CSV table of C-alpha atoms in Angstrom, one decimal:
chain,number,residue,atom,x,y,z
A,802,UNK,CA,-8.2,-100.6,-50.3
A,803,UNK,CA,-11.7,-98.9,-48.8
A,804,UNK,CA,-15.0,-101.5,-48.8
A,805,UNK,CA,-17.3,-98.5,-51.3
A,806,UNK,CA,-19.8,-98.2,-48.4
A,807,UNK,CA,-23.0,-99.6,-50.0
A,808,UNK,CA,-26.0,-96.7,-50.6
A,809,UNK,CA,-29.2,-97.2,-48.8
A,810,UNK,CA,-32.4,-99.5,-49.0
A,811,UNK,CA,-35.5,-98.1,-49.4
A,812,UNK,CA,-38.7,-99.5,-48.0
A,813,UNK,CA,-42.0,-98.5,-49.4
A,814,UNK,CA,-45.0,-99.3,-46.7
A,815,UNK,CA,-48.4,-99.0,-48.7
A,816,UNK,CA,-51.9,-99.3,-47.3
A,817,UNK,CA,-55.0,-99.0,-49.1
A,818,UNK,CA,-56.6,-95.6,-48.7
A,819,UNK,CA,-58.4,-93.5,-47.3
A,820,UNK,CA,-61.0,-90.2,-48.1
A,821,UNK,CA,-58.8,-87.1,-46.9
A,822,UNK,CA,-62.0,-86.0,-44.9
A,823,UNK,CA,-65.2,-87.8,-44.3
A,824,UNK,CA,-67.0,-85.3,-46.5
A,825,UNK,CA,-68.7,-86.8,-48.6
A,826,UNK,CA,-67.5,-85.0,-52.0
A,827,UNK,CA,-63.8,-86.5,-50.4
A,828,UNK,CA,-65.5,-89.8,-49.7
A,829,UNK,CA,-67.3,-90.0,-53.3
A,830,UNK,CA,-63.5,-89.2,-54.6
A,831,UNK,CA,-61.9,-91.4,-52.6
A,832,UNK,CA,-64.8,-94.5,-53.7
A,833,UNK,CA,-64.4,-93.6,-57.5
A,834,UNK,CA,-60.5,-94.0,-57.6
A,835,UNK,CA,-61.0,-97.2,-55.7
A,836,UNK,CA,-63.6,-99.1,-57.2
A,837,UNK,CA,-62.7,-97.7,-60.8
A,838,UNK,CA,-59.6,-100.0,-60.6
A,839,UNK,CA,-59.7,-103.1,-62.2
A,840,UNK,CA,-58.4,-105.2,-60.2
A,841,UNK,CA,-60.7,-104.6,-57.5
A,842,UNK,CA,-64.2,-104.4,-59.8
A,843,UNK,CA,-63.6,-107.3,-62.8
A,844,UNK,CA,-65.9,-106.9,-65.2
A,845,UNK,CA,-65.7,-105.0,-68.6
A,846,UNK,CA,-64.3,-101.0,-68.4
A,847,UNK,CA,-68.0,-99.8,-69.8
A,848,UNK,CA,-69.8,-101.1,-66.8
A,849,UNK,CA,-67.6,-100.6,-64.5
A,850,UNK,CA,-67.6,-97.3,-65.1
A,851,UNK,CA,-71.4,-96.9,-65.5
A,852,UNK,CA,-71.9,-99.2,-62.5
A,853,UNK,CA,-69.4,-97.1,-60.1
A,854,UNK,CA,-70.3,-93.3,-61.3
A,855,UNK,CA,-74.0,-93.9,-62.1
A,856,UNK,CA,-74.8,-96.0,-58.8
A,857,UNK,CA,-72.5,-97.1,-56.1
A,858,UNK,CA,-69.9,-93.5,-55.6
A,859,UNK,CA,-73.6,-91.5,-55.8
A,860,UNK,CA,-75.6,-93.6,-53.5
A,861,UNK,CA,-72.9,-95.1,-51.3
A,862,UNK,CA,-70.9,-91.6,-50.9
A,863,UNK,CA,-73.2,-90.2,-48.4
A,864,UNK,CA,-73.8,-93.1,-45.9
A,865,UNK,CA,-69.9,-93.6,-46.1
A,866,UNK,CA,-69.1,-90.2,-45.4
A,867,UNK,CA,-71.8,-90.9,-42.2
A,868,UNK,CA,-69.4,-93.7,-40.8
A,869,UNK,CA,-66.3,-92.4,-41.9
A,870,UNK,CA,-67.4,-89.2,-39.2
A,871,UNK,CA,-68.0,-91.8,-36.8
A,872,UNK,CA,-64.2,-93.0,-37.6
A,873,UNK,CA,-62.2,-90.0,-37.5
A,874,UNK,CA,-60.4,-88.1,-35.0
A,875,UNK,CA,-58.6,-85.8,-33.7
A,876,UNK,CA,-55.0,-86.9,-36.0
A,877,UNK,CA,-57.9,-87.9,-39.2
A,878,UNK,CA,-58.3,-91.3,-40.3
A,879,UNK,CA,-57.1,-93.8,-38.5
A,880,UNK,CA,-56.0,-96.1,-41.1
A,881,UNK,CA,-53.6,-92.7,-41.6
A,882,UNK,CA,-52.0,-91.8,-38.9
A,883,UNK,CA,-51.0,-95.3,-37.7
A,884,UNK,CA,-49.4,-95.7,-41.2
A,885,UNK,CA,-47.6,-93.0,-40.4
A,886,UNK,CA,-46.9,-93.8,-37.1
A,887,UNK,CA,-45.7,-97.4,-38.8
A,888,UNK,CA,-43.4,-95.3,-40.4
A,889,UNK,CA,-41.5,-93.7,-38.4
A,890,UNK,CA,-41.3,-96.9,-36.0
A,891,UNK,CA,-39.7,-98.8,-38.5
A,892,UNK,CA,-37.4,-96.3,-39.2
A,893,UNK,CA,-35.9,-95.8,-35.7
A,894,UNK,CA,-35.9,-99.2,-35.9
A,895,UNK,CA,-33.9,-100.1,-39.2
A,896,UNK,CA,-31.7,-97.5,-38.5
A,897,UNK,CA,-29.9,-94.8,-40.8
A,898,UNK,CA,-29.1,-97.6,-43.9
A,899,UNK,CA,-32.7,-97.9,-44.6
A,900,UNK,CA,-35.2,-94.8,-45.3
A,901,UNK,CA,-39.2,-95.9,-45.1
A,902,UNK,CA,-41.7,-94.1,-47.0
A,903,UNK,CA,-45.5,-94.9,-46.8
A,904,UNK,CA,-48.0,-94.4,-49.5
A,905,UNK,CA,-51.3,-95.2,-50.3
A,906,UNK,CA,-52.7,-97.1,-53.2
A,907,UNK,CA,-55.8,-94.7,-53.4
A,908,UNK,CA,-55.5,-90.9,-52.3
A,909,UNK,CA,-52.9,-89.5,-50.5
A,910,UNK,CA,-49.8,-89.8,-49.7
A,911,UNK,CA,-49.7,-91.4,-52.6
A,912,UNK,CA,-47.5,-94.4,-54.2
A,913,UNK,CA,-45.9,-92.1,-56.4
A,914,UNK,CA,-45.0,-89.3,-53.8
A,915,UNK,CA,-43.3,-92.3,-51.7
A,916,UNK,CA,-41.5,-93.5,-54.6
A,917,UNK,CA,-40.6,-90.4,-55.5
A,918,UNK,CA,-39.5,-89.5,-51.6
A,919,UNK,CA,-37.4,-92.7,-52.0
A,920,UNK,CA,-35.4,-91.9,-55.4
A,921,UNK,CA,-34.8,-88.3,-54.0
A,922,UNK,CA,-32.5,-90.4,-51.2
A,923,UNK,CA,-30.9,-92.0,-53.7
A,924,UNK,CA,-31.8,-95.8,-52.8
A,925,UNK,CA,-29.5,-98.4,-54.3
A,926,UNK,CA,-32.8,-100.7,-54.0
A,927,UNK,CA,-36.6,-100.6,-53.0
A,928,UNK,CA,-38.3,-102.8,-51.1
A,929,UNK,CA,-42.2,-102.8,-51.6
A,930,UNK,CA,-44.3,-103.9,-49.1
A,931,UNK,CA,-47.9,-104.4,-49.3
A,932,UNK,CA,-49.8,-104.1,-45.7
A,933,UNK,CA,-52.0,-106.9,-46.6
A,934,UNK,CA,-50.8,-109.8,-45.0
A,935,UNK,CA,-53.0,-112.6,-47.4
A,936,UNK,CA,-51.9,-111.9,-51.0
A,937,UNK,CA,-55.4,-110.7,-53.1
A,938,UNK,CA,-55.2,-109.3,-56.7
A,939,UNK,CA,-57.3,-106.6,-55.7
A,940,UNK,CA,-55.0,-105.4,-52.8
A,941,UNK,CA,-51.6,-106.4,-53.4
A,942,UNK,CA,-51.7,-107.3,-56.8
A,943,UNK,CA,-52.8,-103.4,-57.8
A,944,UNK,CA,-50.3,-102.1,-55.5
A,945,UNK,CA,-47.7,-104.1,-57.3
A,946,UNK,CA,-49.3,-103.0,-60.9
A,947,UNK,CA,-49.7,-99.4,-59.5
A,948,UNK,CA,-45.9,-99.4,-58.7
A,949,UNK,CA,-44.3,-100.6,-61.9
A,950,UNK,CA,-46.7,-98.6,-63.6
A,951,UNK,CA,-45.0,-95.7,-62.1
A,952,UNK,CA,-41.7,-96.6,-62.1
A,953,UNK,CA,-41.6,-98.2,-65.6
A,954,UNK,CA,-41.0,-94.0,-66.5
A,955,UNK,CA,-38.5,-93.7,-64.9
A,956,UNK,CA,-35.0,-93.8,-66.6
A,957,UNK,CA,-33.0,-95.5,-63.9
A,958,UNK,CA,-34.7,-98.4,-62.2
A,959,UNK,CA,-33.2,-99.3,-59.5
A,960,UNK,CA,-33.4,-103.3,-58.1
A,961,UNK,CA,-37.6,-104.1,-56.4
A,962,UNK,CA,-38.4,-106.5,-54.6
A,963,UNK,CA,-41.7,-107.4,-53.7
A,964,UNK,CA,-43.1,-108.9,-50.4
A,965,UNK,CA,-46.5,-110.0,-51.8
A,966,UNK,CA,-47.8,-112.0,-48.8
A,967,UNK,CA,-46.7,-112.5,-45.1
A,968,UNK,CA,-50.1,-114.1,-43.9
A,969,UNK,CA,-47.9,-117.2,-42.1
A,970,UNK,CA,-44.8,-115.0,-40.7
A,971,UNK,CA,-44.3,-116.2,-37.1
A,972,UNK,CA,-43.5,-112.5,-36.3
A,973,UNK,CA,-47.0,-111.0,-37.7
A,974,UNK,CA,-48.7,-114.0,-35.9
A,975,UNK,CA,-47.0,-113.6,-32.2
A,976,UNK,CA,-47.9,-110.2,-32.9
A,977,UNK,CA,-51.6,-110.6,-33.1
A,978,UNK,CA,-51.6,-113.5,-31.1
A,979,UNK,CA,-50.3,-111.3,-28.0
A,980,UNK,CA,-53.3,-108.4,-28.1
A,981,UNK,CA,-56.0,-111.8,-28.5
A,982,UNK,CA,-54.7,-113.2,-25.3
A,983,UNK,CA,-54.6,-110.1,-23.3
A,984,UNK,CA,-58.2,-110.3,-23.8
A,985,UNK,CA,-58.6,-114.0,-23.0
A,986,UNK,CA,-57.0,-113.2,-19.7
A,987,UNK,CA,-59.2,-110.7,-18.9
A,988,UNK,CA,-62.7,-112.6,-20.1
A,989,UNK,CA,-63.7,-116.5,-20.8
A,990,UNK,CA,-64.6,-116.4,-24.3
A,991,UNK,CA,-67.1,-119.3,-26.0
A,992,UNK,CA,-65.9,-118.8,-29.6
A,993,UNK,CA,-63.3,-117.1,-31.5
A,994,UNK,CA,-64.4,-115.3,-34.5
A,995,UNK,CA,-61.4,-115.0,-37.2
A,996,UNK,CA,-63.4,-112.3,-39.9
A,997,UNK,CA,-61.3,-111.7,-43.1
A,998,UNK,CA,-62.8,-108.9,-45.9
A,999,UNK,CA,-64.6,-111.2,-48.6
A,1000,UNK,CA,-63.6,-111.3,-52.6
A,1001,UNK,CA,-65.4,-112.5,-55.2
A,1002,UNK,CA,-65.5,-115.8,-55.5
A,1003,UNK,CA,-64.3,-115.7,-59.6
A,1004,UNK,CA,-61.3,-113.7,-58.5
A,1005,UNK,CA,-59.9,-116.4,-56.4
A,1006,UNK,CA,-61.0,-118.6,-59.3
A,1007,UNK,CA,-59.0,-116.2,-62.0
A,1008,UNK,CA,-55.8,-116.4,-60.1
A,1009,UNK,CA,-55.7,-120.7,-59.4
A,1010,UNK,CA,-53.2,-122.6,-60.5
A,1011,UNK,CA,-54.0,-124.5,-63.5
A,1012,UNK,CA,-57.2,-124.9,-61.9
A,1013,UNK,CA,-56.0,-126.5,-58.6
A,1014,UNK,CA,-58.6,-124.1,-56.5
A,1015,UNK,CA,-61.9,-125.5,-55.7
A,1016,UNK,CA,-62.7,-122.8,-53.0
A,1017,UNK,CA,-62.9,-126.2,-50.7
A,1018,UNK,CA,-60.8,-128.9,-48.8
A,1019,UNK,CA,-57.9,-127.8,-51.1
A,1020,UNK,CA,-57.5,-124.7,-48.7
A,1021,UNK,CA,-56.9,-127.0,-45.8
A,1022,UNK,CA,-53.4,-126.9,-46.6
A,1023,UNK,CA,-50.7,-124.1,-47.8
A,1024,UNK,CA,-48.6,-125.1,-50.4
A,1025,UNK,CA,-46.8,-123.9,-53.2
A,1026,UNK,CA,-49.4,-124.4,-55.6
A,1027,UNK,CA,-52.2,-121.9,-53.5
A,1028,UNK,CA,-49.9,-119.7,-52.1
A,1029,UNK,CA,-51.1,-116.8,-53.8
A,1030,UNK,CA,-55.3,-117.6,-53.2
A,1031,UNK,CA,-56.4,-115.4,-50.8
A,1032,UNK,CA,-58.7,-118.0,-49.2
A,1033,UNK,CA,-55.9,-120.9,-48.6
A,1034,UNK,CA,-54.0,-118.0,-46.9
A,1035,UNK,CA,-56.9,-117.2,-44.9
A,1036,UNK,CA,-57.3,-120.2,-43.4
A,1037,UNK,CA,-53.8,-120.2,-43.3
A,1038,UNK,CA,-53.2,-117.2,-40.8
A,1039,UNK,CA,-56.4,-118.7,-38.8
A,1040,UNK,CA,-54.8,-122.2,-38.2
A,1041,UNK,CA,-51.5,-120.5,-37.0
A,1042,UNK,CA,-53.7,-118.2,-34.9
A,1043,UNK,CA,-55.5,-120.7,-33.4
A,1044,UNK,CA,-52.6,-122.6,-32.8
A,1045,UNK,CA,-50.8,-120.5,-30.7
A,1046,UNK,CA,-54.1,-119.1,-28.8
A,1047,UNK,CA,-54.8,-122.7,-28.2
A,1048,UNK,CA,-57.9,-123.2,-29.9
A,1049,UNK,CA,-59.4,-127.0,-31.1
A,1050,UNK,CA,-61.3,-126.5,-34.5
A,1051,UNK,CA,-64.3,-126.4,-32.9
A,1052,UNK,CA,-63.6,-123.5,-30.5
A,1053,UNK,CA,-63.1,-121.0,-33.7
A,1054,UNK,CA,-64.5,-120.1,-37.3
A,1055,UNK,CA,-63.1,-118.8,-40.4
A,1056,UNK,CA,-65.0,-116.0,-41.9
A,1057,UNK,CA,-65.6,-113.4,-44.6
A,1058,UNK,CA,-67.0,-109.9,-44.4
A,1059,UNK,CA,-67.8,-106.5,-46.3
A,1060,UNK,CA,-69.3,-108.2,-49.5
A,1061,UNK,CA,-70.5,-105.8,-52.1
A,1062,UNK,CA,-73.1,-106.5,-55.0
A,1063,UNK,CA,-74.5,-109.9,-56.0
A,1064,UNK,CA,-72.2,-111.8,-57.3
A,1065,UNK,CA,-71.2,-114.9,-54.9
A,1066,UNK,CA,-68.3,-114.2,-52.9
A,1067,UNK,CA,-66.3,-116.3,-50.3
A,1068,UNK,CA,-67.9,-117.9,-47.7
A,1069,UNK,CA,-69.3,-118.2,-44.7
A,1070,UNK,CA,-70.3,-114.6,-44.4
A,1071,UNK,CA,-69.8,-113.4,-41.1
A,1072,UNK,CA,-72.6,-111.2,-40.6
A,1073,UNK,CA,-74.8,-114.4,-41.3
A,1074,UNK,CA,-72.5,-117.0,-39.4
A,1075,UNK,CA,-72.8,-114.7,-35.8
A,1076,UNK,CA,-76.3,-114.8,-36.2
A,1077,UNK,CA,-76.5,-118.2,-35.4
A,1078,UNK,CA,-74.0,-118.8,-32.3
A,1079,UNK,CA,-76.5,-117.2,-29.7
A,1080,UNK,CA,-78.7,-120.3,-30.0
A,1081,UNK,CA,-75.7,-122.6,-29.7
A,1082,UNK,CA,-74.9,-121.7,-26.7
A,1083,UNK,CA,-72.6,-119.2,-28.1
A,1084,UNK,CA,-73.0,-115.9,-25.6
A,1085,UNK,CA,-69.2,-114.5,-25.8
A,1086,UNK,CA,-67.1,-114.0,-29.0
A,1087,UNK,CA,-63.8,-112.7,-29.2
A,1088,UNK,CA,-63.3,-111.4,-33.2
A,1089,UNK,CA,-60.2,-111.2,-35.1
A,1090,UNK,CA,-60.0,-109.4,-38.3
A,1091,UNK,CA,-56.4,-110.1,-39.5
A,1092,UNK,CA,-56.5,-109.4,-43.1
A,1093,UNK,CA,-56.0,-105.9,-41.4
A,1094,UNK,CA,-52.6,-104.3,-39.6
A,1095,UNK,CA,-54.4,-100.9,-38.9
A,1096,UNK,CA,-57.9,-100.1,-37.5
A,1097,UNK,CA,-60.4,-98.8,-39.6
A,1098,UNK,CA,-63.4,-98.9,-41.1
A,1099,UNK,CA,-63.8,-102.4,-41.4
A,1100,UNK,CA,-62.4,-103.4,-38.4
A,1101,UNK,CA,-63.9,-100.3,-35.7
A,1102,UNK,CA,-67.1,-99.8,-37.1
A,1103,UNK,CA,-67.8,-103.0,-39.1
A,1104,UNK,CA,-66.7,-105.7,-36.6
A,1105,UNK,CA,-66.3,-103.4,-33.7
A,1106,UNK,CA,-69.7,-102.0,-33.8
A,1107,UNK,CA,-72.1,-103.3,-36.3
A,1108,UNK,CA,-71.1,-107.1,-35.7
A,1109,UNK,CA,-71.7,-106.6,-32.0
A,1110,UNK,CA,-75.2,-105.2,-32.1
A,1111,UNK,CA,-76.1,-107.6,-34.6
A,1112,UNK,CA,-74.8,-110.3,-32.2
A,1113,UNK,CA,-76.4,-108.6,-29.0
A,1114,UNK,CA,-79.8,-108.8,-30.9
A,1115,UNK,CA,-79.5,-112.3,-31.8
A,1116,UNK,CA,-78.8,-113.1,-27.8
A,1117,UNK,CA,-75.5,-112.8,-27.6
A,1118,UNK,CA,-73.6,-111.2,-24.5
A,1119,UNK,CA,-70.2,-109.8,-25.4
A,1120,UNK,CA,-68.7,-109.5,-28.2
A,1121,UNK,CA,-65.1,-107.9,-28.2
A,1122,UNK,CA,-63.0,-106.9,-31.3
A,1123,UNK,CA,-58.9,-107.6,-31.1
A,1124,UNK,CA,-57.6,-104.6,-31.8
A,1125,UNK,CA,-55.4,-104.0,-35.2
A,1126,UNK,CA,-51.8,-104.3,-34.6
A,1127,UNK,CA,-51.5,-100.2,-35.7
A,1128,UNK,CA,-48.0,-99.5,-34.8
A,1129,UNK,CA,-47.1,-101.6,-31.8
A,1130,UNK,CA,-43.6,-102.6,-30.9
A,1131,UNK,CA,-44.0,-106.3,-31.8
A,1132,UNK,CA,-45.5,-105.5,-35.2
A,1133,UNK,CA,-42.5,-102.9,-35.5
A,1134,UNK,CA,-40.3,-105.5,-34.6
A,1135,UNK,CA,-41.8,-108.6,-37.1
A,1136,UNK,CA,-42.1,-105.7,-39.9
A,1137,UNK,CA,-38.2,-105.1,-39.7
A,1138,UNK,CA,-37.7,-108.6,-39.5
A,1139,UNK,CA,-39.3,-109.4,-42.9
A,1140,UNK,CA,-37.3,-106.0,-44.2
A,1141,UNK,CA,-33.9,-108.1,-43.0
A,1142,UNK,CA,-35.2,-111.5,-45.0
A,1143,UNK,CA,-35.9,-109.8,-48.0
């Protein structure tokens, strides 16, 4: 009797988002549809609304749209094209029993185009996976709500499976630790800079279990009880980084970035910690940003550019950005791994 061949697995890849031109009218769109999700601004629907439409998408809209030109190129936005580039990577790589799809939670493609590229192949199963390597409410929690929100219509269902965080896979790891010491080779560097994008300090708080997060010591360790708070997996990734790069805890520092309104989010902030190195005797920093797998915004032009002149003018002497692992071979080749677990 014939084995029934089994049907093929579908991978969904899913960044965050990004304007579809640096225009601003596209960039105001684009910050609406982001910041008018819950799970990324937590307070009640009637001020977020009025907060996000009456203040930040007016006023923030044009300076965006400023940097975003800065960003862009010839293939658009980065964060884009090396999704895409992700894409079709992975699929050489997985071979003809998988088909990848990439989406992104805010704009386009979007989640439900993928999804619905990945029921038009006729998947026996979907595997979702979130490019965020630290699990965050407001990243891969909304992807995850976004998702079954969409397919909850559908009629047939086929079996999900989530991969909500990666931030300690040894493959994602090797994968950044290999661009940082390409660098170190080429440069003595004082201090290693490890910049993750901030949260709110009440959402880490919302999402503790049964209050076991203190936002302190208790992120000194990864266990099963904080294995979903975005700072323990911080940290996390950082120790493994360092680790491997062959850093003491004195050679590196954990830190958070792109902080919006007042309300107190994690800390150290980085634009405030680099400040101070110069006068340490600090000159040369080598900054990470691994709660990113693809260059952009925040990890060109926010640690890239405006972290280095901010160092510079403080006395620093070089500061140099890791690149994002985009769509290189080891990251292709840790990605498919996970795929294979899972």
């Amino acid at each position: 009797m014939s084995k029934k061949k089994a049907g093929k697995i579908g991978v969904l890849l899913v960044n965050l988002g990004t304007p579809d031109s640096p225009n601003t009218p596209d960039v105001r769109k684009y910050l609406r549809e982001f910041l008018l999700d819950p799970r990324v601004i937590d307070i009640n629907p009637v001020g977020r609304y009025a907060l996000v439409n009456g203040i930040i998408a007016p006023f923030r809209a044009p300076k965006s749209a400023k940097v975003y030109k800065q960003l862009w190129t010839e293939r658009g936005s980065p964060l884009l094209y090396h999704g895409l580039d992700l894409k079709v990577k992975l699929q050489t790589a997985l071979g003809d029993d998988y088909h990848i799809a990439f989406g992104m939670r805010y704009q386009s493609p979007s989640i439900k185009s993928a999804l619905e590229e990945l029921r038009d192949k006729s998947v026996d199963r979907i595997i979702v996976l979130p490019l965020f390597p630290q699990y965050a409410a407001a990243s891969t929690g909304s992807v995850q709500d976004k998702v079954m929100e969409i397919v909850r219509e559908w009629w047939v269902i086929p079996s999900i499976n989530f991969i909500s965080s990666f931030c300690d896979d040894p493959g994602f790891i090797n994968a950044f630790v290999e661009l940082g010491k390409q660098h170190m080779e080429q440069d003595n560097y004082d201090h290693v800079i490890f910049s993750y994008h901030g949260l709110p300090e009440r959402q880490v708080l919302k999402g503790s279990d049964k209050g076991y997060c203190q936002l302190g010591a208790c992120c000194n360790t990864y266990n099963k009880r904080n294995k979903y708070c975005y700072r323990a997996a911080c940290f996390a990734t950082s120790r493994l980084l360092a680790e491997k790069l062959g850093l003491r805890e004195d050679q590196y520092t954990v830190t958070f970035q792109s902080r919006l309104l007042k309300d107190p989010w994690l800390q150290p902030y980085t634009d405030e910690v680099l400040k101070t190195l110069p006068a340490k005797g600090i000159k040369k920093v080598l900054a990470y940003s691994p709660a990113f797998v693809a260059d952009c915004l925040e990890t060109t032009i926010e640690v890239g550019e405006e972290f280095k002149e901010m160092f510079e003018h403080a006395g620093g002497e070089k500061w140099q950005l890791v690149e994002s692992l985009n769509s290189n071979d080891t990251w292709v080749e840790a990605l498919k791994e996970m795929v294979l677990q899972h």
